[in-house]
Every structure is written in C-alpha cells, then in structure tokens.
C-alpha cells in the first residue's frame, strides 16, 4: 500500500462519507427524486463495491439492497465473500442473481443451426470477404471429407460439423459456458455479451424491473472509480438511466476516490476485503475475465490452475459450436487458393517442393487473439503469459512464482 493510505484518518473518512451524503441530497433535489426511492447497490465482491455497500448502509441502513450477479465464471471465494459480506457490514444479505439458460433457449438455437449450417454462406466482412463457406451438414463433399480429418485430429466421432455442434447444444449447467455456446464464441472486447447478459440484464430483470413495475423510483449505486480508466473517468456522477430515464437513476458515490481510500474505508468499518486480494489478485470478478492481462493469466496459472483447466474444457465445447472454427480448421488458404490446383483440402501439401503456409484455426479461444497469435487456445496463451515482454524470453520471476507468498499490489498483508 502506498504512503497515502497511511495518512487517511478516521476524520478524513467521516468527511468523505459526509461529502457523499451532501452530494446525494443535492442530486435528489435536482432530479426531483422522492425520499422513499429504493437504493440498489451493484455488488461484485470487489473492493470498490464493498466500500460502496458499506457507505450506503452507513447512510441509509437497510434501505440499501446489494445485488450480485453470479456469472458462473467467478472464483469460489468471491461467491462466498458476496454471500457473507452482510455479516461484516451488518446490512441485509446481498441478493444473488444468475441468468439461467433453458432448454428452450437451446432448442431455438439448434433450430437456427439446422436451418442455416447446411447452406453455403458468403463472408461479408474482414479479410475473407467474398469467400464462400461450404455446407457444414454434408460429408460427401470435398470440404466434408476434409472436415473428417479435423474430427480425427480433435478425437471426436461425428459425420459432419453440424452433428458435432448439435452434440453440445444443450444446457451445460454453467451459465457462462451456456452463454458462449448460444453465441457460438467467447465474448470479446467489442462484443462483451457476457457483461450484458450475465450481469447487467439479469440484475435489471430480477431486481430493478419488479421495483419499477411496482411504481418505485430506483437509484443504483455503483463503485465505479474515475482512476480505473479514461472511459470511467468520463461518467457522470449522477445520471438518469437510459432504460427508464424517469424512474431509474445511477449514482457513483466513490467516483473520485483512490484505491487507497477504498481500503481505508474497509479498515474504518472493520471489513476484511475479498481474500483474493491478499492472494495476489489485482482485481476480483470473473476468474479469469476474457479481457484480463498477461500478468493476471500468469497469476491464475500459478495460483488457481483449476480455473485455467475449466477454460480449456470450455474451449473444447465451444469450438464444436463455432461455424468459423469448423471452416478454418480445414485451412482457409487451402480452401480458397489451393483448390485451383485440385489438391486435397485439409492436408499438408507440397507444391514444387515448397510447403505452402496454410492458416488453420482449431479454437474459439477463451482469451481471443494474444501475443501475435490469431486464435490461440488456453494452453498457448498460458505459455505466452509466462514469457517476458518480448513474448520470447521466459521470465524467471514468473516461473518461480511462489504461490504461498502474498503479492497483492495493494499491500494488504499488514
Ligand atoms: S468480468 Fe470479464 S468475463 Fe466476466 S462478465 Fe465481465 S467482461 Fe465478461
């Protein structure tokens, strides 16, 4: 912890909380929000939302209701922390919500695949624009025969790619995996459907919507801090929510606080933070997040390898559901260019003694493109995460990471 945290006194904290109280009052007047409005605190079991819940409870008691969305990709300690934080704060238990994908959701998706995968499809965007993807429902075509070699390489026994996809299109019992299966890929930076479906929408449907339907005005408190990113810095501290602008509002009470302020508030209220911080995590939440950085991947590999294994198993299923991966597994160049030489698809071929480079993709990678690799699987990403900055030199510090030592970047081991 840096020196700044050491000089945050109880008086400072009392005035920081008082500042929130005064500002909130001002916003209520400005936005004409009734005194009997409902307060919902978005809770993630991280340090910022814990501080936010503690402050909301200190100011409003049991009027503040914490809500946590379990994505089914969380660390078990995070879920446990969320389920027991009320014992530390003295507030009402946090309401846990989870999106459950049903057999009906999967049936609709199966029908969609059955209708569309037998058809040829023209790619409309990107470098492969104009390329025609063949039917994935036939084994009597050149592509179908080539795909059977993919199946052999993957160790699966199906006649066609469509059959392979159908085999995984049933609820798995894990919401994050189900979400990826229904989308046919893992979430990415520009397509973060996990946050939308597994966190934002479900909290709205289960908690906010019923209150709004009941005629209540709701203010959501969130522990967003400006110094986390320039995007977050640009958020208004108080604003109407676009989903229901006359009745639903967003308040960011600790927007200008630092991480040191947040931990000082934990101490002030006698709250022990999520234990993952003292075990080396710089952030809690999904273990891992699809967008996490190299250091976090290395950290998880060393400390919680079971979560890496979990993602490996998910990749094995999601690739069966990805039209793109089935097609690319045969080798795009061999389909587009080699065909004119009438050479077999999906094989290593030699032309005039030269082995042409054929791009194969075997994964819908959990972590997306990393380290200059187009679509690496978890294993490749983990190897890359162990390397130094150049991506080539093995970093001895990471290699010898001692999993029993606290490496919290917040210095929480006191
Ligand atoms: S933490 Fe990452 S993986 Fe989890 S829901 Fe958010 S964006 Fe998705």
CSV table of C-alpha atoms and ligand atoms in Angstrom, one decimal, residues 71 73-74 176 187-188 192-199 283-292 366, ligand 1:
chain,number,residue,atom,x,y,z
A,71,UNK,CA,-21.6,-15.3,-14.0
A,73,UNK,CA,-17.1,-17.9,-14.0
A,74,UNK,CA,-16.3,-16.5,-10.6
A,176,UNK,CA,-21.0,-18.6,-18.7
A,187,UNK,CA,-17.0,-12.8,-25.6
A,188,UNK,CA,-14.5,-10.2,-26.9
A,192,UNK,CA,-18.9,-8.3,-24.4
A,193,UNK,CA,-22.2,-10.2,-24.3
A,194,UNK,CA,-21.1,-11.8,-21.0
A,195,UNK,CA,-21.4,-8.5,-19.1
A,196,UNK,CA,-24.7,-7.6,-20.9
A,197,UNK,CA,-26.4,-10.9,-20.4
A,198,UNK,CA,-24.9,-12.3,-17.3
A,199,UNK,CA,-24.6,-9.2,-15.2
A,283,UNK,CA,-9.0,-7.5,-9.4
A,284,UNK,CA,-11.7,-9.9,-8.5
A,285,UNK,CA,-14.7,-10.9,-10.6
A,286,UNK,CA,-14.5,-13.5,-13.3
A,287,UNK,CA,-11.6,-15.9,-12.8
A,288,UNK,CA,-10.4,-15.0,-15.4
A,289,UNK,CA,-12.0,-12.3,-17.3
A,290,UNK,CA,-11.8,-12.8,-21.1
A,291,UNK,CA,-10.1,-9.4,-21.2
A,292,UNK,CA,-7.6,-9.9,-18.4
A,366,UNK,CA,-11.3,-18.0,-24.5
B,1,LIG,S1,-15.5,-9.8,-15.8
B,1,LIG,FE1,-14.9,-10.1,-18.0
B,1,LIG,S2,-15.6,-12.2,-18.5
B,1,LIG,FE2,-16.7,-11.6,-16.6
B,1,LIG,S3,-18.6,-10.7,-17.3
B,1,LIG,FE3,-17.2,-9.0,-17.2
B,1,LIG,S4,-16.3,-8.8,-19.2
B,1,LIG,FE4,-17.2,-10.8,-19.1
